[in-house]
Short mmCIF file of C-alpha atoms (C1' of nucleotides) in Angstrom, two decimals:
data_model
loop_
_atom_site.label_atom_id
_atom_site.label_comp_id
_atom_site.label_asym_id
_atom_site.label_seq_id
_atom_site.Cartn_x
_atom_site.Cartn_y
_atom_site.Cartn_z
CA MET A 1 -0.15 -0.04 0.11
CA LYS A 2 1.50 3.28 -0.90
CA THR A 3 2.45 5.74 1.58
CA ILE A 4 -0.10 8.30 0.63
CA GLU A 5 -2.87 6.01 0.84
CA GLN A 6 -1.47 5.55 4.56
CA HIS A 7 -2.15 9.27 5.65
CA GLU A 8 -5.72 8.87 3.88
CA LEU A 9 -6.44 5.75 5.44
CA ALA A 10 -5.72 6.99 9.15
CA GLU A 11 -7.63 10.20 8.47
CA ARG A 12 -10.76 8.54 6.58
CA MET A 13 -10.72 5.98 10.05
CA PHE A 14 -10.73 8.52 12.39
CA THR A 15 -13.31 10.62 10.90
CA VAL A 16 -15.36 7.36 10.84
CA ILE A 17 -14.31 6.54 14.70
CA GLY A 18 -15.55 10.47 15.32
CA ALA A 19 -18.81 9.73 14.25
CA ILE A 20 -19.89 7.07 16.18
CA PRO A 21 -22.73 8.85 18.25
CA ARG A 22 -22.96 8.44 22.53
CA GLY A 23 -24.06 4.89 23.82
CA LYS A 24 -23.69 3.09 20.51
CA VAL A 25 -20.54 1.02 19.09
CA ALA A 26 -18.73 -0.07 15.88
CA SER A 27 -16.83 -2.66 15.20
CA TYR A 28 -13.59 -2.66 13.81
CA GLY A 29 -14.23 -4.13 10.61
CA GLN A 30 -17.17 -1.79 10.07
CA VAL A 31 -14.92 1.22 10.56
CA ALA A 32 -12.58 -0.32 7.98
CA ARG A 33 -15.02 -0.63 5.62
CA LEU A 34 -16.90 2.66 5.80
CA ALA A 35 -13.75 4.58 5.57
CA GLY A 36 -13.46 2.66 2.32
CA PHE A 37 -10.90 0.28 2.97
CA PRO A 38 -12.05 -3.17 3.55
CA ASN A 39 -9.94 -5.78 5.23
CA TYR A 40 -8.33 -3.40 7.17
CA ALA A 41 -9.72 -3.94 10.48
CA ARG A 42 -6.23 -4.88 12.08
CA LYS A 43 -5.04 -1.71 11.00
CA VAL A 44 -7.88 0.11 12.96
CA GLY A 45 -6.51 -1.51 15.93
CA GLN A 46 -3.07 -0.54 15.13
CA LEU A 47 -4.01 2.85 15.03
CA LEU A 48 -5.82 3.06 18.42
CA LYS A 49 -3.35 1.50 20.04
CA HIS A 50 -0.89 4.44 19.12
CA LEU A 51 -3.31 6.97 19.85
CA PRO A 52 -1.86 9.78 22.22
CA PRO A 53 -3.48 9.46 26.09
CA GLU A 54 -4.90 12.79 25.95
CA SER A 55 -6.65 12.37 22.42
CA THR A 56 -10.46 13.34 22.45
CA LEU A 57 -11.07 10.36 19.97
CA PRO A 58 -13.86 7.99 21.05
CA TRP A 59 -11.66 5.01 20.83
CA TYR A 60 -13.76 3.29 23.22
CA ARG A 61 -16.79 3.02 21.22
CA VAL A 62 -14.64 0.79 18.90
CA VAL A 63 -15.03 -2.98 19.51
CA ASN A 64 -14.90 -6.36 17.70
CA SER A 65 -17.39 -8.21 15.67
CA GLN A 66 -18.79 -10.46 18.40
CA ARG A 67 -19.66 -7.22 20.24
CA ARG A 68 -17.26 -7.62 23.12
CA ILE A 69 -14.15 -5.59 24.19
CA SER A 70 -11.06 -6.79 22.56
CA PHE A 71 -8.79 -6.49 25.79
CA ALA A 72 -8.43 -9.43 28.22
CA SER A 73 -11.11 -9.43 30.51
CA ASP A 74 -8.90 -9.07 33.52
CA SER A 75 -6.71 -6.54 32.00
CA ASP A 76 -7.02 -2.07 32.99
CA LYS A 77 -7.82 -1.35 29.39
CA PHE A 78 -10.83 -3.48 29.43
CA GLN A 79 -12.01 -1.92 32.73
CA GLU A 80 -11.38 1.57 31.40
CA GLN A 81 -13.17 0.82 28.10
CA LYS A 82 -16.13 -0.82 29.73
CA GLN A 83 -16.45 1.91 32.33
CA ARG A 84 -16.55 4.46 29.87
CA LEU A 85 -19.25 2.78 27.51
CA GLU A 86 -21.39 2.04 30.48
CA ALA A 87 -20.99 5.77 31.52
CA GLU A 88 -22.66 6.45 27.96
CA GLY A 89 -25.68 4.08 28.79
CA VAL A 90 -23.96 0.91 26.83
CA THR A 91 -25.21 -2.11 28.86
CA PHE A 92 -22.98 -5.76 28.96
CA SER A 93 -24.31 -8.86 29.97
CA GLY A 94 -23.00 -11.29 32.42
CA THR A 95 -20.63 -12.49 29.88
CA ASN A 96 -19.47 -8.94 29.10
CA LEU A 97 -21.44 -9.32 25.49
CA ILE A 98 -22.52 -5.95 24.72
CA ALA A 99 -26.16 -5.37 24.27
CA LYS A 100 -27.32 -4.52 20.61
CA GLN A 101 -26.49 -1.09 20.20
CA CYS A 102 -24.37 -0.91 17.29
CA PHE A 103 -24.48 2.31 15.04
CA TRP A 104 -24.12 0.52 11.52
CA GLU A 105 -26.19 -2.77 11.77
"C1'" DA B 1 14.39 -11.96 3.74
"C1'" DT B 2 11.70 -14.59 7.00
"C1'" DG B 3 8.50 -15.57 10.50
"C1'" DA B 4 6.08 -13.98 14.71
"C1'" DT B 5 2.53 -10.77 16.26
"C1'" DG B 6 -1.27 -8.07 16.96
"C1'" DA B 7 -6.99 -3.52 20.40
"C1'" DC B 8 -9.66 -8.53 13.34
"C1'" DC B 9 -13.00 -11.61 10.87
"C1'" DG B 10 -16.16 -15.00 9.28
"C1'" DC B 11 -17.10 -19.78 8.71
"C1'" DG B 12 -17.87 -24.25 11.10
"C1'" DG B 13 -18.26 -28.05 14.29
"C1'" DT C 1 -22.02 -19.76 22.87
"C1'" DC C 2 -17.22 -21.19 22.95
"C1'" DC C 3 -13.02 -22.94 19.76
"C1'" DG C 4 -10.12 -23.68 16.23
"C1'" DC C 5 -8.65 -22.49 11.27
"C1'" DG C 6 -7.67 -20.01 7.60
"C1'" DG C 7 -7.42 -15.76 5.76
"C1'" DC C 8 -6.10 -10.93 6.06
"C1'" DC C 9 -2.26 -7.09 6.13
"C1'" DA C 10 1.52 -4.06 8.53
"C1'" DT C 11 5.02 -4.02 12.02
"C1'" DC C 12 9.08 -5.47 14.40
"C1'" DA C 13 12.86 -8.86 15.61
#
DNA sequence: ATGATGACCGCGG
DNA sequence: TCCGCGGCCATCA
């Protein structure tokens, strides 16, 4: 993939993520597709991973296609993401499965 | 150059 | 629902 497109890819993916409404979630794959880069779900994760801590981007509204948080359930990151989502009204089942609150069906 | 590693995905069993 | 497997694509040792 060309370098110039890399920039476009990141820019568009951030735009898409920023468009996810409060209380709703979207999967990595969906973000990639809507950004115009199907098959780049892993890239989304890679970008969020390097996101600066002070970023205001709602990274926590991105979960995997199984409607689950992609961090180990015992990790701090998992707790943080879950807490942020619950603060917006997102509900989890006992097995940490997120209720059907996907932005894009 | 090559193989391992991810904040992944979809299909089966 | 829970696993395993193959496919996917960039990054790094």
